Short mmCIF file of C-alpha atoms and ligand atoms in Angstrom, two decimals:
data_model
loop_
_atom_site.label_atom_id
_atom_site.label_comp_id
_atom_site.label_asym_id
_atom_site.label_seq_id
_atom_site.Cartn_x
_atom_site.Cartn_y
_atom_site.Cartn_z
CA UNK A 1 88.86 72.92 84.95
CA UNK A 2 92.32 71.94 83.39
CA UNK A 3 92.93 73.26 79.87
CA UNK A 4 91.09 76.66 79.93
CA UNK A 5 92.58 78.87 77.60
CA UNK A 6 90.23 81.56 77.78
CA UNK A 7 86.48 82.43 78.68
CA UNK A 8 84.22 83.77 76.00
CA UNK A 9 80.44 85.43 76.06
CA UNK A 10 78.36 85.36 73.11
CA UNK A 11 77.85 88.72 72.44
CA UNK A 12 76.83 89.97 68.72
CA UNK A 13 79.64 91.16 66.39
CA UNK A 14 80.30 94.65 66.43
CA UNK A 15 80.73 96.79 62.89
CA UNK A 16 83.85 98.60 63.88
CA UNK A 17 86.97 97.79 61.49
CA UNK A 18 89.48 96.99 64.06
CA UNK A 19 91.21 94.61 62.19
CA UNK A 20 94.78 93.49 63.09
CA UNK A 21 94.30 94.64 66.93
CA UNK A 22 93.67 91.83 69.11
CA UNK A 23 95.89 91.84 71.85
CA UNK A 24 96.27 87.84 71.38
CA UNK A 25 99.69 87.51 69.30
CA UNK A 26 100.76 91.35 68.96
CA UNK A 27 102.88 93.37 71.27
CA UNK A 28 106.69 93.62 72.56
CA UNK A 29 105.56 91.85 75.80
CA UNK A 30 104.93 88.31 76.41
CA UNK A 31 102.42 88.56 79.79
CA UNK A 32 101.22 85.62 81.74
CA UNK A 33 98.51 86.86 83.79
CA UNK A 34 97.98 86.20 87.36
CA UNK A 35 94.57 87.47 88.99
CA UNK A 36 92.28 88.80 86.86
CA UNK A 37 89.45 90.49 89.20
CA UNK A 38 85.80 89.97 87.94
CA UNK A 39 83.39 92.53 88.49
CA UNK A 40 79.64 94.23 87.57
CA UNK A 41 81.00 95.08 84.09
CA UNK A 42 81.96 91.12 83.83
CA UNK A 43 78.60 90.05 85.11
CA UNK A 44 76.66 92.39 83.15
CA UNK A 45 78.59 91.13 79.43
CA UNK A 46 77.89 86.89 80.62
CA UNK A 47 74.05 87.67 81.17
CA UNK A 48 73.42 89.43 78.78
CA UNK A 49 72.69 93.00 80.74
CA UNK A 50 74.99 95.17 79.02
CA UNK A 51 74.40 95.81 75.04
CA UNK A 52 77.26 97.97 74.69
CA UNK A 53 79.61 95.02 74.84
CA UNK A 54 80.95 93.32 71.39
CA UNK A 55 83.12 90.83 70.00
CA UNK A 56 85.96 91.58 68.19
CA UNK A 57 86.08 91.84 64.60
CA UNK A 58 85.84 88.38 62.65
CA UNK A 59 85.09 86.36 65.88
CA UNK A 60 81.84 85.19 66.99
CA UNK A 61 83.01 85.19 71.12
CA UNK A 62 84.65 88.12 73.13
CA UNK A 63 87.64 86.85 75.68
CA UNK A 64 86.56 89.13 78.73
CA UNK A 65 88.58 90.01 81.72
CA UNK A 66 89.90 93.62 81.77
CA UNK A 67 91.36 93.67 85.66
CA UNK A 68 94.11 92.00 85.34
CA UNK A 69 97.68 91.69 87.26
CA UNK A 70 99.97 90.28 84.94
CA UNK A 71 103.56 89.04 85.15
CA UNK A 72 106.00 89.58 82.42
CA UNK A 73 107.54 86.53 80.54
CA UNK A 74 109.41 88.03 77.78
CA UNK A 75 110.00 91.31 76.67
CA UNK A 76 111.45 93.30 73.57
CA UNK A 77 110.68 96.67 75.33
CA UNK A 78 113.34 98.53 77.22
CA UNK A 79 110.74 100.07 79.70
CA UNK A 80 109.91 96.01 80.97
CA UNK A 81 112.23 92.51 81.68
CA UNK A 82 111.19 89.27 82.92
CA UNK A 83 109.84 89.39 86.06
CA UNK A 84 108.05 92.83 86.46
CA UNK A 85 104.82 92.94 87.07
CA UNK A 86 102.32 95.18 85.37
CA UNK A 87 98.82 96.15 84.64
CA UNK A 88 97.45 96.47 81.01
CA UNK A 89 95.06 99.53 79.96
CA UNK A 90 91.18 98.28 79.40
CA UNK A 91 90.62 101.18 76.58
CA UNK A 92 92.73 101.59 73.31
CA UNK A 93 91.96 104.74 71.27
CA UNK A 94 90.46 105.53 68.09
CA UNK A 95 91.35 109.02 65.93
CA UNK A 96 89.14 111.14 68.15
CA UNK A 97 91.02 114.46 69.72
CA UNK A 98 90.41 113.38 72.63
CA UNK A 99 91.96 109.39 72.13
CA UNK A 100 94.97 111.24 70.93
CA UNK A 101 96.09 113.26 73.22
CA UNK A 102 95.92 110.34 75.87
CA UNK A 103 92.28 110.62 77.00
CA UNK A 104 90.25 107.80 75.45
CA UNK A 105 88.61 107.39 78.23
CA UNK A 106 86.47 110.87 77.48
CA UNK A 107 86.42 109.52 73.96
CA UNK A 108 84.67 112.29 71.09
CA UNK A 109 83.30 109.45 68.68
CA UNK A 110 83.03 106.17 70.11
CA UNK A 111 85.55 104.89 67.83
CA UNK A 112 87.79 103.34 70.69
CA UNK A 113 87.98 99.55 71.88
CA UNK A 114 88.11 98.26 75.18
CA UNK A 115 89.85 94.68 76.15
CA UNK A 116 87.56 92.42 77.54
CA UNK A 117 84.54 94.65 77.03
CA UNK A 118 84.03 96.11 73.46
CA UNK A 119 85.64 94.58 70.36
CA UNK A 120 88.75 93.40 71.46
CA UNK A 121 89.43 90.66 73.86
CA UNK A 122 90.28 90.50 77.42
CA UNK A 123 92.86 88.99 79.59
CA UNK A 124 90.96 86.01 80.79
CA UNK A 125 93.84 83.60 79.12
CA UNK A 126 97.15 81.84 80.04
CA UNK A 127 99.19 84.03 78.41
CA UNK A 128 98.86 87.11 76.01
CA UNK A 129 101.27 89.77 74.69
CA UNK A 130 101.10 93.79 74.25
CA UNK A 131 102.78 96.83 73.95
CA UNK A 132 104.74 98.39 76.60
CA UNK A 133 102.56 101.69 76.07
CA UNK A 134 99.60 99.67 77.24
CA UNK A 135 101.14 98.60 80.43
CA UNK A 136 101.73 99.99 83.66
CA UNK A 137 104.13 98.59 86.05
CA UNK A 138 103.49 97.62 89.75
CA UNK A 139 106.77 98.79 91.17
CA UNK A 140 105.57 98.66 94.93
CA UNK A 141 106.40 95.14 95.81
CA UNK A 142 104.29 95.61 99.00
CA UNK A 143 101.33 95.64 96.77
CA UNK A 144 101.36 91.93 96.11
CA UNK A 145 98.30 90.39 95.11
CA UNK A 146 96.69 94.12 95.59
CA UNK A 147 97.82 95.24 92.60
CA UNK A 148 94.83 93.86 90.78
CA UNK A 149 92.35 96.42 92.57
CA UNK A 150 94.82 98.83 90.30
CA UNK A 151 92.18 98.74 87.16
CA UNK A 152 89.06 99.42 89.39
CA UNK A 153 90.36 102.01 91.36
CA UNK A 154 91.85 103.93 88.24
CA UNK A 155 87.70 104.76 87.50
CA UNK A 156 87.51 105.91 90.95
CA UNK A 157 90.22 108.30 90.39
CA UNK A 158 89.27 109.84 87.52
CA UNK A 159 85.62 110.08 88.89
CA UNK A 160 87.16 111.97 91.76
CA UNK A 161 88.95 114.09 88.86
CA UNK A 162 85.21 114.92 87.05
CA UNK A 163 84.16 115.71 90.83
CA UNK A 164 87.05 118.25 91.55
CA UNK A 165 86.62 120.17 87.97
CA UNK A 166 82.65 120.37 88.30
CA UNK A 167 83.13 121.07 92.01
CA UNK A 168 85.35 123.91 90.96
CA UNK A 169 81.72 126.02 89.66
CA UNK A 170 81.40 127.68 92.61
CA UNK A 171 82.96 127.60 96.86
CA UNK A 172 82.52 124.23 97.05
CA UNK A 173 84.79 123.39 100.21
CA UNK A 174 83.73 124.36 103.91
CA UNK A 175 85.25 128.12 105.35
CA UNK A 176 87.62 126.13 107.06
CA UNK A 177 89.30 125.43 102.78
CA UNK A 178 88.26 121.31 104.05
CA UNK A 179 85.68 118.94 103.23
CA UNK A 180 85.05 118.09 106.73
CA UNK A 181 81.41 118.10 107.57
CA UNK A 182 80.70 117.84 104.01
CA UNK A 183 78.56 114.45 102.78
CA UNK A 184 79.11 111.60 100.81
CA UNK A 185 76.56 109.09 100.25
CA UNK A 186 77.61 106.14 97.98
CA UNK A 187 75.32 103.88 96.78
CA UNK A 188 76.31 100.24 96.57
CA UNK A 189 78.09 97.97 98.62
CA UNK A 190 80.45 96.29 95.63
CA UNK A 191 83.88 96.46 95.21
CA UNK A 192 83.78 100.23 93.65
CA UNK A 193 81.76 101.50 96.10
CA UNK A 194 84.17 100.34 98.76
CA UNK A 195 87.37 101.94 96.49
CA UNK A 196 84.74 104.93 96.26
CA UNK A 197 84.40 104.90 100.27
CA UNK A 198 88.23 105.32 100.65
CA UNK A 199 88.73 107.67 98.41
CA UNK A 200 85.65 110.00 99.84
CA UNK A 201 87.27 109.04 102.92
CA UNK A 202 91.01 110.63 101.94
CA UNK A 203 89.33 113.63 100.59
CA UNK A 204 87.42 114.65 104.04
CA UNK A 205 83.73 113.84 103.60
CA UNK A 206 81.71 112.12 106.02
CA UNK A 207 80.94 109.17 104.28
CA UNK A 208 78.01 106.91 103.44
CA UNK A 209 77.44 103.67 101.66
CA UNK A 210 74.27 102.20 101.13
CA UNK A 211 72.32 99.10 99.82
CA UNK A 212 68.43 97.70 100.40
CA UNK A 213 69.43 95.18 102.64
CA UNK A 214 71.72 94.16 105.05
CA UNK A 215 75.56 93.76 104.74
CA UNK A 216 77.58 90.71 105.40
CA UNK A 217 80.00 90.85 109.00
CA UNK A 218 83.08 91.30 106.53
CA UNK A 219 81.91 94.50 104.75
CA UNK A 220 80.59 95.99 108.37
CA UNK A 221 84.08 95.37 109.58
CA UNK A 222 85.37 97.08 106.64
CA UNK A 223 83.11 99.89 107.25
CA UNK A 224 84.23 100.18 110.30
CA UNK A 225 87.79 100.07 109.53
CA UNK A 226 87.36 102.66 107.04
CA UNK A 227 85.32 105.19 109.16
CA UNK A 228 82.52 104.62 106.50
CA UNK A 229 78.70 104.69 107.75
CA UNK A 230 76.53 101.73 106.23
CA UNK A 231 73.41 102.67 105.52
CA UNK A 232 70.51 99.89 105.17
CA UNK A 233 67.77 101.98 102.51
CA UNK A 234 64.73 99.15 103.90
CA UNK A 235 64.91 100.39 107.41
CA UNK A 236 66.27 103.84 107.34
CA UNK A 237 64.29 105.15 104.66
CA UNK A 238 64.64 109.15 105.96
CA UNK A 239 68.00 109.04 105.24
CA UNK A 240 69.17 111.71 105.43
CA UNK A 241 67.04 113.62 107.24
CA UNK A 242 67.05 116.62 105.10
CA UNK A 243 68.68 117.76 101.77
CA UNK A 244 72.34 117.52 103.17
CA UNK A 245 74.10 114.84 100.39
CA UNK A 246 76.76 117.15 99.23
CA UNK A 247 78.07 114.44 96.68
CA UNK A 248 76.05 111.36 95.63
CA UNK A 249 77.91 108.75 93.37
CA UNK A 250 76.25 105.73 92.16
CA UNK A 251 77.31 102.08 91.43
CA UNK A 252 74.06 100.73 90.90
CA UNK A 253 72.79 101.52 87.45
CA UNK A 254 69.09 102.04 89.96
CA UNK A 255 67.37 105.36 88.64
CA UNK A 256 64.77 104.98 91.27
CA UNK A 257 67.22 104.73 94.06
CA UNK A 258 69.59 107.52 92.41
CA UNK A 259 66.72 110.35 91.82
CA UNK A 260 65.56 109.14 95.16
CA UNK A 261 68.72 110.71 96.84
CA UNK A 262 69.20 113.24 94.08
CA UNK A 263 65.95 114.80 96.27
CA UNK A 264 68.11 115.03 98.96
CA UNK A 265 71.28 116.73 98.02
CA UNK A 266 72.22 120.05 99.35
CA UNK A 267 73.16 123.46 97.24
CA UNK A 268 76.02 123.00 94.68
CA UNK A 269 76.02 118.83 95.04
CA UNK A 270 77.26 117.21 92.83
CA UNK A 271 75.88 113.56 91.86
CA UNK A 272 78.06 111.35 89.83
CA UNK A 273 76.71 108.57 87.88
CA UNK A 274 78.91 105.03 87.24
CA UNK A 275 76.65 102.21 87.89
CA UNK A 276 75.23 100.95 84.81
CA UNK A 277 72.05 98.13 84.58
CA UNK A 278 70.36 97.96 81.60
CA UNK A 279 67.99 95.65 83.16
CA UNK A 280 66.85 98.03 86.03
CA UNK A 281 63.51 98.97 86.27
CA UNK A 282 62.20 102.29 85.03
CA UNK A 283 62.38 105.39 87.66
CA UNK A 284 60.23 108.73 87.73
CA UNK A 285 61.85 111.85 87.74
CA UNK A 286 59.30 113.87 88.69
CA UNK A 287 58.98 118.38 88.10
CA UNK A 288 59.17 119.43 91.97
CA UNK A 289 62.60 116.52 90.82
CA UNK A 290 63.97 119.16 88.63
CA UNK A 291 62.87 122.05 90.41
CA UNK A 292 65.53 120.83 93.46
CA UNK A 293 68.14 120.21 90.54
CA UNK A 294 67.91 123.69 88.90
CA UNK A 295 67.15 125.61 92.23
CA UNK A 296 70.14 124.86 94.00
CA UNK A 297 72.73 124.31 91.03
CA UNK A 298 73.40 120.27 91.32
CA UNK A 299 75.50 118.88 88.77
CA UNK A 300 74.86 115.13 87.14
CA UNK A 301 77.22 113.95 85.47
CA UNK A 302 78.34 110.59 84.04
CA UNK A 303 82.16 109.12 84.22
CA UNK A 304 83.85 106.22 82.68
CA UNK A 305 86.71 104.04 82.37
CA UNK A 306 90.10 106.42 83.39
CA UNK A 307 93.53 106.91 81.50
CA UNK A 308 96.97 106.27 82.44
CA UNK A 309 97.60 109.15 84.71
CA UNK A 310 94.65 107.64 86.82
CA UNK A 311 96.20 104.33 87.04
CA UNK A 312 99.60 105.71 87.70
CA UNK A 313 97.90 107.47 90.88
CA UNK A 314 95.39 104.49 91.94
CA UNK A 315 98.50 102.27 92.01
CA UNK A 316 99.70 105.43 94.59
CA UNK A 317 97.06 105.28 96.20
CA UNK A 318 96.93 101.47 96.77
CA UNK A 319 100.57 102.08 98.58
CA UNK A 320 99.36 104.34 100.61
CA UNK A 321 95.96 102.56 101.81
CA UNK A 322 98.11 99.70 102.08
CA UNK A 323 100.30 101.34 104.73
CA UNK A 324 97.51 103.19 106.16
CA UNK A 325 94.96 100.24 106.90
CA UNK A 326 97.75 97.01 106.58
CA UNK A 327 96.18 93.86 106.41
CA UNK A 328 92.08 95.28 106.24
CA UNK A 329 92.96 96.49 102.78
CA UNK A 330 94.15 92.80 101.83
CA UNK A 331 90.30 91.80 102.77
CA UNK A 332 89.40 93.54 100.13
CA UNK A 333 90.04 90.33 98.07
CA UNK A 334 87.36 88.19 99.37
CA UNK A 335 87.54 85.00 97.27
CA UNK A 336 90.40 83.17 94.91
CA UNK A 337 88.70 80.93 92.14
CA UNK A 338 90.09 78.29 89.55
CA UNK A 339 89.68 79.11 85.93
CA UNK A 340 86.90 77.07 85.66
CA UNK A 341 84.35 78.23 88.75
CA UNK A 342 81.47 79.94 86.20
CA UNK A 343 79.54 79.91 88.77
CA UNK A 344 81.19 83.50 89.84
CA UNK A 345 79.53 85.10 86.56
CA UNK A 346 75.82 83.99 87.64
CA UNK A 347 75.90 84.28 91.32
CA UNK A 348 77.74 86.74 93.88
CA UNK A 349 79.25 84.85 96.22
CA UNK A 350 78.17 85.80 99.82
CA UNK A 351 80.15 88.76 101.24
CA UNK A 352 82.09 89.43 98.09
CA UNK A 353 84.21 92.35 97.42
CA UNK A 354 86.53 91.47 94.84
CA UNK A 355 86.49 88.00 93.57
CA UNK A 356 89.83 87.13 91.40
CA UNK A 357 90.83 84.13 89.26
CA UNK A 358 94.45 82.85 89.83
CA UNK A 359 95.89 81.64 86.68
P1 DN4 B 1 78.67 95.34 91.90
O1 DN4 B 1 79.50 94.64 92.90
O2 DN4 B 1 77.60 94.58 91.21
O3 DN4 B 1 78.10 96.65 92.57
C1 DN4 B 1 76.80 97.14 92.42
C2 DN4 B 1 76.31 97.41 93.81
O4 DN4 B 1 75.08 98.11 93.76
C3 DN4 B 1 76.05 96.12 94.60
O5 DN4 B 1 76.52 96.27 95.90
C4 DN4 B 1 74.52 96.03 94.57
O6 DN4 B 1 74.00 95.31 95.67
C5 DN4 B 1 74.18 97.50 94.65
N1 DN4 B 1 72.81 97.81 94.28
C6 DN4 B 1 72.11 97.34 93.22
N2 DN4 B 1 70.88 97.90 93.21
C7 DN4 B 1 70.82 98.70 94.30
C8 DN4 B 1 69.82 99.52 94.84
N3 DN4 B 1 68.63 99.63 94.27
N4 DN4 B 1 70.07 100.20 95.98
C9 DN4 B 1 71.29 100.10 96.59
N5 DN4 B 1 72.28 99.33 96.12
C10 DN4 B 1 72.04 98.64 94.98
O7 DN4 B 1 79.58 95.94 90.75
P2 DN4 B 1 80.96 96.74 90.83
O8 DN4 B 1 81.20 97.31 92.15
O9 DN4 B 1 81.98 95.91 90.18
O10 DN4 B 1 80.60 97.90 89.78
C11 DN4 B 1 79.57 98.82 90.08
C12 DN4 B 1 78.88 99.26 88.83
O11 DN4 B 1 79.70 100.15 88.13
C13 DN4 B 1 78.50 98.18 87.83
O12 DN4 B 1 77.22 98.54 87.30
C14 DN4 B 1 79.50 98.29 86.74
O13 DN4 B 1 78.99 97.96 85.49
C15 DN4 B 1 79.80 99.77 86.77
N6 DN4 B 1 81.18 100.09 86.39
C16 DN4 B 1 81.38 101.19 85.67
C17 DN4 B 1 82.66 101.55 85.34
C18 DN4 B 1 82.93 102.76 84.57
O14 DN4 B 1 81.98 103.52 84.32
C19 DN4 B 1 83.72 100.79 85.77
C20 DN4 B 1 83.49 99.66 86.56
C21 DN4 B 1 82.19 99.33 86.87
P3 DN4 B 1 73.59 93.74 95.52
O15 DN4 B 1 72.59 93.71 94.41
O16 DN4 B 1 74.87 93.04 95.21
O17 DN4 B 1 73.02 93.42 96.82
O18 DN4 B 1 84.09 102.98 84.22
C1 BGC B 2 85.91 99.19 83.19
C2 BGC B 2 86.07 100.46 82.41
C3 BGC B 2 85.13 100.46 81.22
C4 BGC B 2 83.71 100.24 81.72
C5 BGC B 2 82.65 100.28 80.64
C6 BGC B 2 84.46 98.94 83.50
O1 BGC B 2 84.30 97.75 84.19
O2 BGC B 2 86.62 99.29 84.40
O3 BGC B 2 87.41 100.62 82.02
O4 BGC B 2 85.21 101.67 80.53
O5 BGC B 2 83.66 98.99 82.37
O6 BGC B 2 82.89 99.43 79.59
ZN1 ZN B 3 85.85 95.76 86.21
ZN1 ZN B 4 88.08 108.56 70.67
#
């Protein structure tokens, strides 16, 4: 479609005052964005599935888009000229301690926006400007078009951060001081579950995804690539064979499928929840349920969104991936739409990964 200057949901207004804060017209950099990546989050605010999500202050439609790879245009900032390339922040802080010492992302009060998502629009537009201190800048030129997988690896990170503090409750790691023969199960096959898979991957564990059905060629070669096991739930339903999931994370929002596995996780596991589906149907969590949580010490906790520090590292650790796995990791991008292709918010495209719009 010619002329798009930006996509819009019709989520309610939200009551927060955050007047004077849309990313639209304010800002010492002039950004023109290239790919913005679409993902569950993205899905979840077009149908409807995710109530959290509102529309800035005085508008009655929210921009969305918060993975974005932009390109800089103009700049006022010393820290950014014409030509770099950088990746804005989703979440802006409120007045919480925790939003002001750099950590909105564990956010006290709520009182913090995020672009694209919750009261403050996205980066699904031509061009847009903002402040240096809500960019980061792709310096690996190697990166290319990868540098978009930045914003949903940074919540990968930091999950792996809430894993390593709540891990650090007891001997978590094998006598060996390694994570070998320790094991992951993921569940999901979307784009987060893969950037979960690597990261499980780089840490040590034996690792696991795992959806209800079958997986397209692509994502088994992937698999495969990454030393990940795919695990089909409607065949292998006794897996694993006994309580032996030593961390569970899950991108499904499914709390049938999660307490399902929470059964099965071994002493001192710890399951992380990120998924979220408002629409999913309700699970049972049963007393023999919490018996196996309290007996052997198993840790659930939630994580969100990430701050800087984790998108300084995921941009690290796209350089590295890059280098180790070469071309695979590019195949991570399975699909390049126009502005225009809606479609991509209603339907998954077969085999998809990480659909992105070029602009
Ligand atoms: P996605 O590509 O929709 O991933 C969800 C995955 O879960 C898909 O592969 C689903 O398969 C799979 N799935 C759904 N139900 C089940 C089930 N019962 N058993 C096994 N697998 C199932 O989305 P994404 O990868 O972009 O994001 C994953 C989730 O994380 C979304 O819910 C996002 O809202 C959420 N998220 C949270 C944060 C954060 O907390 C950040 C980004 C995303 P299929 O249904 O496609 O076959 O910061
Ligand atoms: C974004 C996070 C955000 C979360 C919930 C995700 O898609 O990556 O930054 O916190 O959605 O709104
Ligand atoms: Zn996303
Ligand atoms: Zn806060």
């Amino acid at each position: 479609m010619e002329n798009v200057k930006a996509y819009y949901s019709n989520a309610p207004v939200g009551g927060i005052d955050f007047k004077n804060k849309n990313i639209n017209d304010q800002g010492n950099v002039l950004l023109k964005p290239l790919l913005t990546g679409i993902c569950g989050t993205d899905r979840g605010i077009v149908n409807a599935g995710l109530s959290f999500a509102y529309n800035p202050e005085g508008y009655n439609f929210l921009v969305i888009g918060h993975e974005s790879l932009c390109q800089v245009i103009e700049s006022e900032s010393n820290q950014f000229k014409s030509g770099d390339i950088a990746v804005p922040l989703v979440r802006r802080p409120g007045n919480c301690p925790n939003c002001l010492i750099g950590r909105p992302d564990n956010c006290s009060d709520g009182d913090k926006h995020e672009a694209g998502i919750t009261g403050l629009h996205g980066f699904m537009r031509e061009e847009f400007k903002d402040y240096d201190y809500n960019l980061v800048k792709v310096a690996d030129p190697s990166l290319g078009d990868l540098g978009v997988l930045t914003e949903p690896t940074k919540n990968v990170v930091k999950a792996f951060e809430v894993f390593e503090k709540v891990s650090s409750r007891s001997v978590y790691h094998n006598s060996s001081s390694t994570l070998e023969g320790k094991k992951a199960l993921i569940i999901g096959t979307g784009s987060e579950a893969f950037l979960y898979a690597l990261l499980s991957r780089d840490y040590g564990f034996e690792t696991y995804i795992l959806n209800r059905h079958p997986i397209e060629k692509n994502k088994m070669e992937m698999c495969q690539a990454f030393d990940v096991n795919f695990v089909n739930s409607s065949e292998d339903n006794d897996f694993p064979d006994k309580s032996s999931i030593d961390l569970l994370i899950d991108t499904s929002g499914d709390p049938g499928t999660v307490f399902g596995f929470v059964r099965k996780m071994n002493y001192n596991g710890i399951a992380i929840l990120f998924g979220t589906n408002e629409k999913a149907p309700v699970g049972t969590v049963t007393g023999s349920d919490i018996d196996h949580i309290v007996e052997r010490n198993i840790t659930i906790a939630g994580s969100v969104d990430a701050a800087r520090i984790h998108y300084i590292k995921a941009l690290n650790y796209l350089s590295k991936w890059k280098k180790q796995y070469g071309n695979v990791l590019n195949d991570m991008i399975t699909g390049y739409y126009k502005p225009g292709d809606l479609d991509l918010f209603r339907k998954k495209p077969d085999g998809e990964i990480k659909s992105v719009i070029r602009w």
